[in-house]
Short mmCIF file of C-alpha atoms in Angstrom, two decimals:
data_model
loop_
_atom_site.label_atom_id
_atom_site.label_comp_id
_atom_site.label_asym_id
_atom_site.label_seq_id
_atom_site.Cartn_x
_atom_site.Cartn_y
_atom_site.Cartn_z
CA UNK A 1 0.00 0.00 0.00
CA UNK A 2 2.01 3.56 -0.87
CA UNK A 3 2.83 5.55 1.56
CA UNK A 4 0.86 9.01 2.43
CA UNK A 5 3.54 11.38 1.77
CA UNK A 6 2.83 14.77 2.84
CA UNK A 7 2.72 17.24 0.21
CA UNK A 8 3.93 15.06 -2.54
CA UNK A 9 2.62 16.91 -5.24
CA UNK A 10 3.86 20.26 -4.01
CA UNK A 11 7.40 18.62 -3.59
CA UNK A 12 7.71 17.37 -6.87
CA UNK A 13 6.46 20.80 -8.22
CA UNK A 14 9.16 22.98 -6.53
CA UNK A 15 11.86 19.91 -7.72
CA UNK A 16 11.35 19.85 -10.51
CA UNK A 17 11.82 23.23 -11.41
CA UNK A 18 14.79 23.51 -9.43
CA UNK A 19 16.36 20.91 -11.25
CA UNK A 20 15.11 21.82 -14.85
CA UNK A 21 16.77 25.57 -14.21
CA UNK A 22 20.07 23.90 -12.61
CA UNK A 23 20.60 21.32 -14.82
CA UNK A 24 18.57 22.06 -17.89
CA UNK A 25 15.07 20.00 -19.35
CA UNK A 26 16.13 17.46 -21.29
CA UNK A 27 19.06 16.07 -18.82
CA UNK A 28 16.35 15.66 -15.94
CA UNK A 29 14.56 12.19 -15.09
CA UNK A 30 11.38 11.74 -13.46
CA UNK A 31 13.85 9.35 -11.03
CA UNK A 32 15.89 12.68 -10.34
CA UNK A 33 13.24 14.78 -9.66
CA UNK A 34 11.81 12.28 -6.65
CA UNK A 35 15.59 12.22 -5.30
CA UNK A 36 15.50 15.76 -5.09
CA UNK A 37 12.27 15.75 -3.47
CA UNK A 38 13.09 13.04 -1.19
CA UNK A 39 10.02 10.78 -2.55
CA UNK A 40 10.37 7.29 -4.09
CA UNK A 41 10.47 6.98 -7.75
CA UNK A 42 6.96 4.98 -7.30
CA UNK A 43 5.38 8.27 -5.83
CA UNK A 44 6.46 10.50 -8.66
CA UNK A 45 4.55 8.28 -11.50
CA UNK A 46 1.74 7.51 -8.48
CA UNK A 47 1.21 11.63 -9.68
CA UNK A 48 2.38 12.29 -12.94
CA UNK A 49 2.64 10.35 -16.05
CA UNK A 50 5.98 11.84 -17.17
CA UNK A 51 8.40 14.94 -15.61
CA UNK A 52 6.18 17.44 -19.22
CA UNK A 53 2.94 17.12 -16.33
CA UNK A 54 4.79 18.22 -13.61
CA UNK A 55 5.12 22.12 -14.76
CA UNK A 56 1.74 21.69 -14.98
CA UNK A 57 0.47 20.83 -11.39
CA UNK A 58 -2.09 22.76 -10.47
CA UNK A 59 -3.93 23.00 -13.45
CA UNK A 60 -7.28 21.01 -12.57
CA UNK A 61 -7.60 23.04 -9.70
CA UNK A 62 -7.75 26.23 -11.50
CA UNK A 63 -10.06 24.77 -14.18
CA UNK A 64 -12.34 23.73 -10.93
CA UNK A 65 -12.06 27.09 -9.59
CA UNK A 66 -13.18 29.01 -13.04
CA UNK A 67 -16.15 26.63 -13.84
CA UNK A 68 -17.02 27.09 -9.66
CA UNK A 69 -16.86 30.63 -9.94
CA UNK A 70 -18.20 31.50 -12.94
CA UNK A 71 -21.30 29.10 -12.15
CA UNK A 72 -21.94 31.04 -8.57
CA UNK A 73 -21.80 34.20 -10.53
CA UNK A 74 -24.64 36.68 -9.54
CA UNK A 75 -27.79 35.81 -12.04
CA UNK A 76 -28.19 39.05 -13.52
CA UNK A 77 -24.06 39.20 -14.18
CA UNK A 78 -23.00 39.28 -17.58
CA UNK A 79 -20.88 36.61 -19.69
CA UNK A 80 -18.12 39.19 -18.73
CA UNK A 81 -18.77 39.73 -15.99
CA UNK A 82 -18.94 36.33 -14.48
CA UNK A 83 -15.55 35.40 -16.45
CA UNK A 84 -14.08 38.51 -14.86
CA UNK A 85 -15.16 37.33 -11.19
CA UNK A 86 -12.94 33.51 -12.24
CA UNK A 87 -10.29 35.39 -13.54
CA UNK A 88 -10.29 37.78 -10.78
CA UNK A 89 -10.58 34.62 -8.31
CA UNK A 90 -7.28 32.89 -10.10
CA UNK A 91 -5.49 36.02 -8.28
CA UNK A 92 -4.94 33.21 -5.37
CA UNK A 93 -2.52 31.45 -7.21
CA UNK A 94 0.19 34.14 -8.08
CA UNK A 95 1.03 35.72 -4.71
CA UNK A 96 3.94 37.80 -4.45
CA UNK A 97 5.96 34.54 -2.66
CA UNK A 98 4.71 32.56 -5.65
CA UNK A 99 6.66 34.99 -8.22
CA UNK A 100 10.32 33.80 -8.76
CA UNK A 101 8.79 30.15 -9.02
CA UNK A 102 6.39 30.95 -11.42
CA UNK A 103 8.79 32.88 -13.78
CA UNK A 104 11.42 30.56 -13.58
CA UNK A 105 8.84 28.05 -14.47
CA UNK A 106 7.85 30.10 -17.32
CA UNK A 107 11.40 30.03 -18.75
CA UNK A 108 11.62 26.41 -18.61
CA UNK A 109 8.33 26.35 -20.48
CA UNK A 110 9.19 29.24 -23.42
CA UNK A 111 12.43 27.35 -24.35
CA UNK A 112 11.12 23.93 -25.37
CA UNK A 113 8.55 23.54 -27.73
CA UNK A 114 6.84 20.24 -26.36
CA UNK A 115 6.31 22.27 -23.26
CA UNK A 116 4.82 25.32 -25.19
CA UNK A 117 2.31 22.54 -27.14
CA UNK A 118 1.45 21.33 -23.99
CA UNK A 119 1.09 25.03 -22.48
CA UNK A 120 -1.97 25.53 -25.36
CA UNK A 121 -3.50 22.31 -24.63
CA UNK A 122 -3.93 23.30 -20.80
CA UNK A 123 -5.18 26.78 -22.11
CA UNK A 124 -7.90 25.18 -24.45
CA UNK A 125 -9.17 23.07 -21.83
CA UNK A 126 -9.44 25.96 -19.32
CA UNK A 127 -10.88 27.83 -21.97
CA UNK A 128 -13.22 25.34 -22.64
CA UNK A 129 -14.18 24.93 -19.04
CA UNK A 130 -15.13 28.49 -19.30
CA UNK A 131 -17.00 27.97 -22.22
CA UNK A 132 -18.90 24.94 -20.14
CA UNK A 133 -19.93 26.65 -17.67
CA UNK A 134 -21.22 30.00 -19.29
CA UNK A 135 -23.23 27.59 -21.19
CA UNK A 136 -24.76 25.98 -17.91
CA UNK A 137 -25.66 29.49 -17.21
CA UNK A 138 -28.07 29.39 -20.15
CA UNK A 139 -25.49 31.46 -22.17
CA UNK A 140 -26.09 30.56 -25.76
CA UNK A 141 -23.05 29.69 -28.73
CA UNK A 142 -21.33 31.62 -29.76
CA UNK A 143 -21.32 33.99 -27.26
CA UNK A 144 -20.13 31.06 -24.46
CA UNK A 145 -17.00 30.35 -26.42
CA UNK A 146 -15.72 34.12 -27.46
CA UNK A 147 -16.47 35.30 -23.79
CA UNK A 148 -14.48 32.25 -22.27
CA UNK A 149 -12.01 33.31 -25.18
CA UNK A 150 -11.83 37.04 -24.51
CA UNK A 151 -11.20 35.81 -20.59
CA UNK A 152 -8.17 33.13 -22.22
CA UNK A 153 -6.60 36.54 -23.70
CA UNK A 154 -7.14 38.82 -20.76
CA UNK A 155 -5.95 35.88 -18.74
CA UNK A 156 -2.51 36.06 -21.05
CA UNK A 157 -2.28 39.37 -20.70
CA UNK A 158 -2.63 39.56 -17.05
CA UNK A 159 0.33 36.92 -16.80
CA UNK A 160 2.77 38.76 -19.19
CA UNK A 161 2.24 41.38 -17.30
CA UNK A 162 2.47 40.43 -13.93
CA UNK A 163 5.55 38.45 -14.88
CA UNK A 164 7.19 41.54 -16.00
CA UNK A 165 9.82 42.77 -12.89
CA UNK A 166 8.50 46.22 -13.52
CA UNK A 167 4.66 45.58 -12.21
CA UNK A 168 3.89 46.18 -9.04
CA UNK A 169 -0.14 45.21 -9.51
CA UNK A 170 -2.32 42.44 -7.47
CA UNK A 171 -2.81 39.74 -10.46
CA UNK A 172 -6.61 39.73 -9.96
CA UNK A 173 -6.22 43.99 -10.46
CA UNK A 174 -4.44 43.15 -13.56
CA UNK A 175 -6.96 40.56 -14.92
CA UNK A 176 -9.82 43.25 -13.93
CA UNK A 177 -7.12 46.35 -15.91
CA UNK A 178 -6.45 43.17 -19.12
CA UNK A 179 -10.77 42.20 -19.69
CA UNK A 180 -11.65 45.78 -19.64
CA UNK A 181 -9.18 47.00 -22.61
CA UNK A 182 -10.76 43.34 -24.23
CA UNK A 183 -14.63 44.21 -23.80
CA UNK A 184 -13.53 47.94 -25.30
CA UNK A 185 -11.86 46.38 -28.18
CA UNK A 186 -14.51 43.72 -29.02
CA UNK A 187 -16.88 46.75 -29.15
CA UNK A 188 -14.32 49.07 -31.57
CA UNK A 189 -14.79 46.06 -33.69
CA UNK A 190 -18.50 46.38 -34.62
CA UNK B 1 23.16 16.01 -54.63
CA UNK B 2 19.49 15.56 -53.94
CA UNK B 3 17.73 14.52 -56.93
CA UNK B 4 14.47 16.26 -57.63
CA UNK B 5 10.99 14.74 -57.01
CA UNK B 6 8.25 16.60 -58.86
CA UNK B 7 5.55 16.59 -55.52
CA UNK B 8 7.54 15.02 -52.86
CA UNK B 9 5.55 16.96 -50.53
CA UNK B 10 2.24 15.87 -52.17
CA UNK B 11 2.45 12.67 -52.29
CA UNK B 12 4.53 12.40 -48.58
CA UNK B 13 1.18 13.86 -47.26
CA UNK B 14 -1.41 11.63 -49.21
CA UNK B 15 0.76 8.42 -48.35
CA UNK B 16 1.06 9.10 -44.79
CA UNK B 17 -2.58 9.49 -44.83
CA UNK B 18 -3.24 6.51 -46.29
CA UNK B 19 -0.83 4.59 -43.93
CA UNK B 20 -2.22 6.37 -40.31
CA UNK B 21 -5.72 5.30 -41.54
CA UNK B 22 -4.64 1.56 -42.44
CA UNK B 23 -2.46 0.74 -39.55
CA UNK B 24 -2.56 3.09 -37.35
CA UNK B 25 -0.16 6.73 -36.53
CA UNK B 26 1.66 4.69 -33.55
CA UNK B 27 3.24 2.03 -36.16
CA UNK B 28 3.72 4.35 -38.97
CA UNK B 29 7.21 5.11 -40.01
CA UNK B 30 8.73 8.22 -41.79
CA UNK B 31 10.66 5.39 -43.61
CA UNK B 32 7.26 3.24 -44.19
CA UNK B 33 5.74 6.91 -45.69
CA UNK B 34 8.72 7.41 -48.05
CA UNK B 35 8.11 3.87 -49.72
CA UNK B 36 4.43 4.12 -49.74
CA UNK B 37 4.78 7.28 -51.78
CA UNK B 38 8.30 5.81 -53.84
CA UNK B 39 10.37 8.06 -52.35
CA UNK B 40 13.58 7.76 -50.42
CA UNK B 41 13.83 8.09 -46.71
CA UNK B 42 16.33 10.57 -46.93
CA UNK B 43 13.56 12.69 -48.89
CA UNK B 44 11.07 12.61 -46.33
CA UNK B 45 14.00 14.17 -44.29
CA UNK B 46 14.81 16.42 -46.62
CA UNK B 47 10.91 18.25 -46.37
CA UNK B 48 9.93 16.57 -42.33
CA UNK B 49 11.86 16.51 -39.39
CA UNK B 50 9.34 13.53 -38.22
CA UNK B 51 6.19 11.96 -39.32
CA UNK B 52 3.94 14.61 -36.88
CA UNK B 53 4.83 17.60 -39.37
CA UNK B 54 3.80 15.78 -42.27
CA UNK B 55 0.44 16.09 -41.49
CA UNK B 56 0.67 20.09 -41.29
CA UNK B 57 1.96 20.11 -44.85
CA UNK B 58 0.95 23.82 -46.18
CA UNK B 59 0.51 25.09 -42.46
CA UNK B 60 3.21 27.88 -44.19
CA UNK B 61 1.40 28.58 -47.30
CA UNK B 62 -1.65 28.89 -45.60
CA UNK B 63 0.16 31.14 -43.13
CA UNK B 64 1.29 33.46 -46.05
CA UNK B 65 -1.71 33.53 -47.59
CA UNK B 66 -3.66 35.05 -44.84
CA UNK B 67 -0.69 37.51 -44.00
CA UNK B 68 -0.64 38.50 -47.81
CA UNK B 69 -4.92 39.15 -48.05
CA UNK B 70 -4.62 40.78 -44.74
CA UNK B 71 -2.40 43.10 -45.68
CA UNK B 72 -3.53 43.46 -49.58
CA UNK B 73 -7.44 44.62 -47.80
CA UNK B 74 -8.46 47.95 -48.82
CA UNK B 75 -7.34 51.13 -46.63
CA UNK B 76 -10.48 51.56 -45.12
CA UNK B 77 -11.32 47.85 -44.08
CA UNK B 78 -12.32 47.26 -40.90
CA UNK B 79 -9.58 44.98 -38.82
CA UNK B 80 -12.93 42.24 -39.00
CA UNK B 81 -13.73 43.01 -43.03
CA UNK B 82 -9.70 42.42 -43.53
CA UNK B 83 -9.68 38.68 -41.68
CA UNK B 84 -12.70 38.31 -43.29
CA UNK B 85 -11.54 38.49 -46.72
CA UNK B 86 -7.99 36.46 -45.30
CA UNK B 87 -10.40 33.59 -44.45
CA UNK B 88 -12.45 33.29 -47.28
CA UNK B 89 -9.30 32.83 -49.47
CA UNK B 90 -8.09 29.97 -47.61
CA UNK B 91 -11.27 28.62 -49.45
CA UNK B 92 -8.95 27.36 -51.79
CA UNK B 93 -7.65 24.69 -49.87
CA UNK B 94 -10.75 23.42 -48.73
CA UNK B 95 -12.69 22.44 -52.44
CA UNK B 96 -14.77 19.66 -52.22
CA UNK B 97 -12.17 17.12 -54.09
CA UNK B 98 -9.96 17.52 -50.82
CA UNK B 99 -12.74 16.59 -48.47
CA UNK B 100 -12.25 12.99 -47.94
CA UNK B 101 -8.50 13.57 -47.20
CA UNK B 102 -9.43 16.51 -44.71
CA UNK B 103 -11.77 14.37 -42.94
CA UNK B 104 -9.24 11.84 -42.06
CA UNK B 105 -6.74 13.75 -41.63
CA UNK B 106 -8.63 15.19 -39.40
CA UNK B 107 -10.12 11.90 -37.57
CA UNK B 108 -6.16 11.08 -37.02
CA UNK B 109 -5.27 13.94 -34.94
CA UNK B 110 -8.30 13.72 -33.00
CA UNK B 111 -6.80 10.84 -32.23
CA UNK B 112 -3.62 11.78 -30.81
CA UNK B 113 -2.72 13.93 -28.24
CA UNK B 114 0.39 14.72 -29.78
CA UNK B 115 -1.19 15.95 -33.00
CA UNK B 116 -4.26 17.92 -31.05
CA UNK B 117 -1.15 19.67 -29.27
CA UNK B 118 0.56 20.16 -32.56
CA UNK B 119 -2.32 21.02 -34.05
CA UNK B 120 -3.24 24.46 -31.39
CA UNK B 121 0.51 25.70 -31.60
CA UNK B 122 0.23 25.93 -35.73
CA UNK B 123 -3.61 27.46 -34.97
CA UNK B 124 -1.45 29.63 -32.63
CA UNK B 125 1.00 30.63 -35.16
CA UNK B 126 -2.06 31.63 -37.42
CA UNK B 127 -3.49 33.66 -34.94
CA UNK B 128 -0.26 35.50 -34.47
CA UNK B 129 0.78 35.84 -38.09
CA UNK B 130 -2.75 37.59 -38.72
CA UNK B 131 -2.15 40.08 -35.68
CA UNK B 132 1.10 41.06 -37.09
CA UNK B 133 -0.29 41.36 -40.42
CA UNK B 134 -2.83 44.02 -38.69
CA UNK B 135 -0.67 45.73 -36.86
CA UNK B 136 1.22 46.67 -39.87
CA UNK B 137 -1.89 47.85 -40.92
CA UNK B 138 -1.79 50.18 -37.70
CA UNK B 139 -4.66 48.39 -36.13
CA UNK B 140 -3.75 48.95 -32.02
CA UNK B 141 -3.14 45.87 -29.46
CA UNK B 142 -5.30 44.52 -28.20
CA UNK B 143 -7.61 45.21 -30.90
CA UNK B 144 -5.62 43.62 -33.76
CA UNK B 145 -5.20 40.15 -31.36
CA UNK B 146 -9.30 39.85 -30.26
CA UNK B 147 -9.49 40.66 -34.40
CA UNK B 148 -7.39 37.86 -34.95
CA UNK B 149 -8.90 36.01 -32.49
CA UNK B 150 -12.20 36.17 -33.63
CA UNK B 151 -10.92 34.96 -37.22
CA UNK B 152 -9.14 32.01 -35.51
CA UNK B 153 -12.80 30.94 -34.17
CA UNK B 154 -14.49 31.57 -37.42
CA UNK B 155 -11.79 29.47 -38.96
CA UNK B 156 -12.66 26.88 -36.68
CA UNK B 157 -16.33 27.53 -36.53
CA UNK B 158 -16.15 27.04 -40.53
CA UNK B 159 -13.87 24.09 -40.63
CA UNK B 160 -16.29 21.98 -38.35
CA UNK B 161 -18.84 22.36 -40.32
CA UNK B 162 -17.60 22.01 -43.61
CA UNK B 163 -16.41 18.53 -42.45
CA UNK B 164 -20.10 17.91 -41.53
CA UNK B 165 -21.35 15.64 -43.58
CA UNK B 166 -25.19 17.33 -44.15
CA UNK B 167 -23.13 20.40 -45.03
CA UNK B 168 -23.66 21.58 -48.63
CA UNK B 169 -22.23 25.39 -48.30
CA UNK B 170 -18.27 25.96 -49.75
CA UNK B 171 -15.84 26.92 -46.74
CA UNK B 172 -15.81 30.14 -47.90
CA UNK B 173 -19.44 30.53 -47.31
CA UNK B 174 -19.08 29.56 -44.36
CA UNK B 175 -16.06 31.39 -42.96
CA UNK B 176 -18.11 34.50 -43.68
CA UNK B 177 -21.32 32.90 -41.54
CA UNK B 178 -19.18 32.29 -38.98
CA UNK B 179 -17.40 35.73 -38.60
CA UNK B 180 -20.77 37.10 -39.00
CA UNK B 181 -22.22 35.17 -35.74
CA UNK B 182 -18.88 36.19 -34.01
CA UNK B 183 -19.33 40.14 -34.68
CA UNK B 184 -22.63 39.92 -33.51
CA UNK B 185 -21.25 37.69 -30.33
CA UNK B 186 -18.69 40.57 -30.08
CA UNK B 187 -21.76 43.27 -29.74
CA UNK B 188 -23.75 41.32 -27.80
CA UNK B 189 -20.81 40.84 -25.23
CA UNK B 190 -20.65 45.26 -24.58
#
């Protein structure tokens, strides 16, 4: 029966991108990143299927946080406006402390391109989890998809931002700043 | 010296094709491809770095096309009426001769992670060569992006059902539906 290891996934995370920025991608193992982590081999594939899902931890969560929030948006709120209130909610993920980790992260991820196919994959789901749930709000197509796609963009926006050294905004403040320049635009388009 | 093969890329495509829908992606070869279509393996080298990109054969051209229409709109096209006219051109690659081929093309990356993954970072690189191609139009971030956006939706929005079998309308015909829905989406979102 495995053992309960506290924090497992966590531990792998932050090992993982340790090693990848010490010793590059490509020369770390799945077996390496449980040394570093001081967790069996066994636990690492117990969690991930390969070291690719690893920069990726965390993902699910988010996706159930979006489709949670935008379905517990007010009844009279707008497509926008319940996308806004998940992107706004994601805020609790990129803390200050969380910073360094999550640009370091991003690195790894910009300089390999199976990491950056992967990268869109995890975008179109949460995207599509977006989508989902505006639609369980009675929102019809296509208004579900280009709302959860105008909160995908803001969402990229935010990020880029946030990540840059010079920013000193809250992330959900720069979501809010990121869909509001978005709804203006989609309206210039007419 | 490399000896020339009137189509290589041609008949690369249609033979890998052929060979994912008989036996299966997994136990095609690039080597297995080159015979199929009577060329040398060193060919398929010589246009694929594996047997993934074969399947996004004209990715490129398609690419340049939409940069070139974008670009070649009137002065006073709106950033939509410009990706408009860029999608209806790719018409041309979509005739009703190349349907069968499209279909299962399309049925084998549905199939594959891999190739869904490969798949959204070429959509990517379409979305981003039309926002360049409106920027140097002077169309302002984020506008030119949701613009592009919008077009990558349409594209997508089109492409589905043009591989519907009930559908009757050509792809151009139904890029321009599509866009259509999506402006009105767009207004609807204010």
């Amino acid at each position: 029966m495995p053992r309960w290891e506290p924090n497992a996934l966590e531990r792998l995370h932050t090992a993982a991108i340790e090693l990848f920025a010490e010793q590059g991608y490509d020369a770390t193992t799945a077996a390496g990143i449980a040394e570093r982590a001081g967790l069996a081999k066994s636990t690492f594939f117990r969690h991930f299927p390969d070291k690719r899902e690893v920069l990726f931890f965390g993902q699910e969560a988010l996706n159930g946080l979006l489709a949670a929030v935008v379905a517990d948006a007010p009844a009279d709120a707008t497509p926008l406006e319940a996308v806004g209130a998940a992107l706004e909610a994601t805020g609790v993920a990129f803390g200050p402390q969380r910073w360094e980790a999550v640009r370091r992260r991003q690195e790894i991820i910009d300089a390999h391109p199976e990491l950056r196919e992967r990268e869109l994959l995890k975008r179109e789901a949460m995207t599509g989890t977006m989508a989902t749930a505006l639609r369980g709000r009675g929102v019809p197509e296509p208004v579900a998809s280009l709302a959860a796609q105008l909160g995908d963009l803001a969402l990229a926006r935010a990020y880029t931002r946030w990540l840059d050294p010079a920013s000193t905004s809250a992330f959900g403040e720069l979501t809010r700043q990121a869909l509001d320049e978005l709804r203006s635009a989609a309206a210039a388009l007419g």
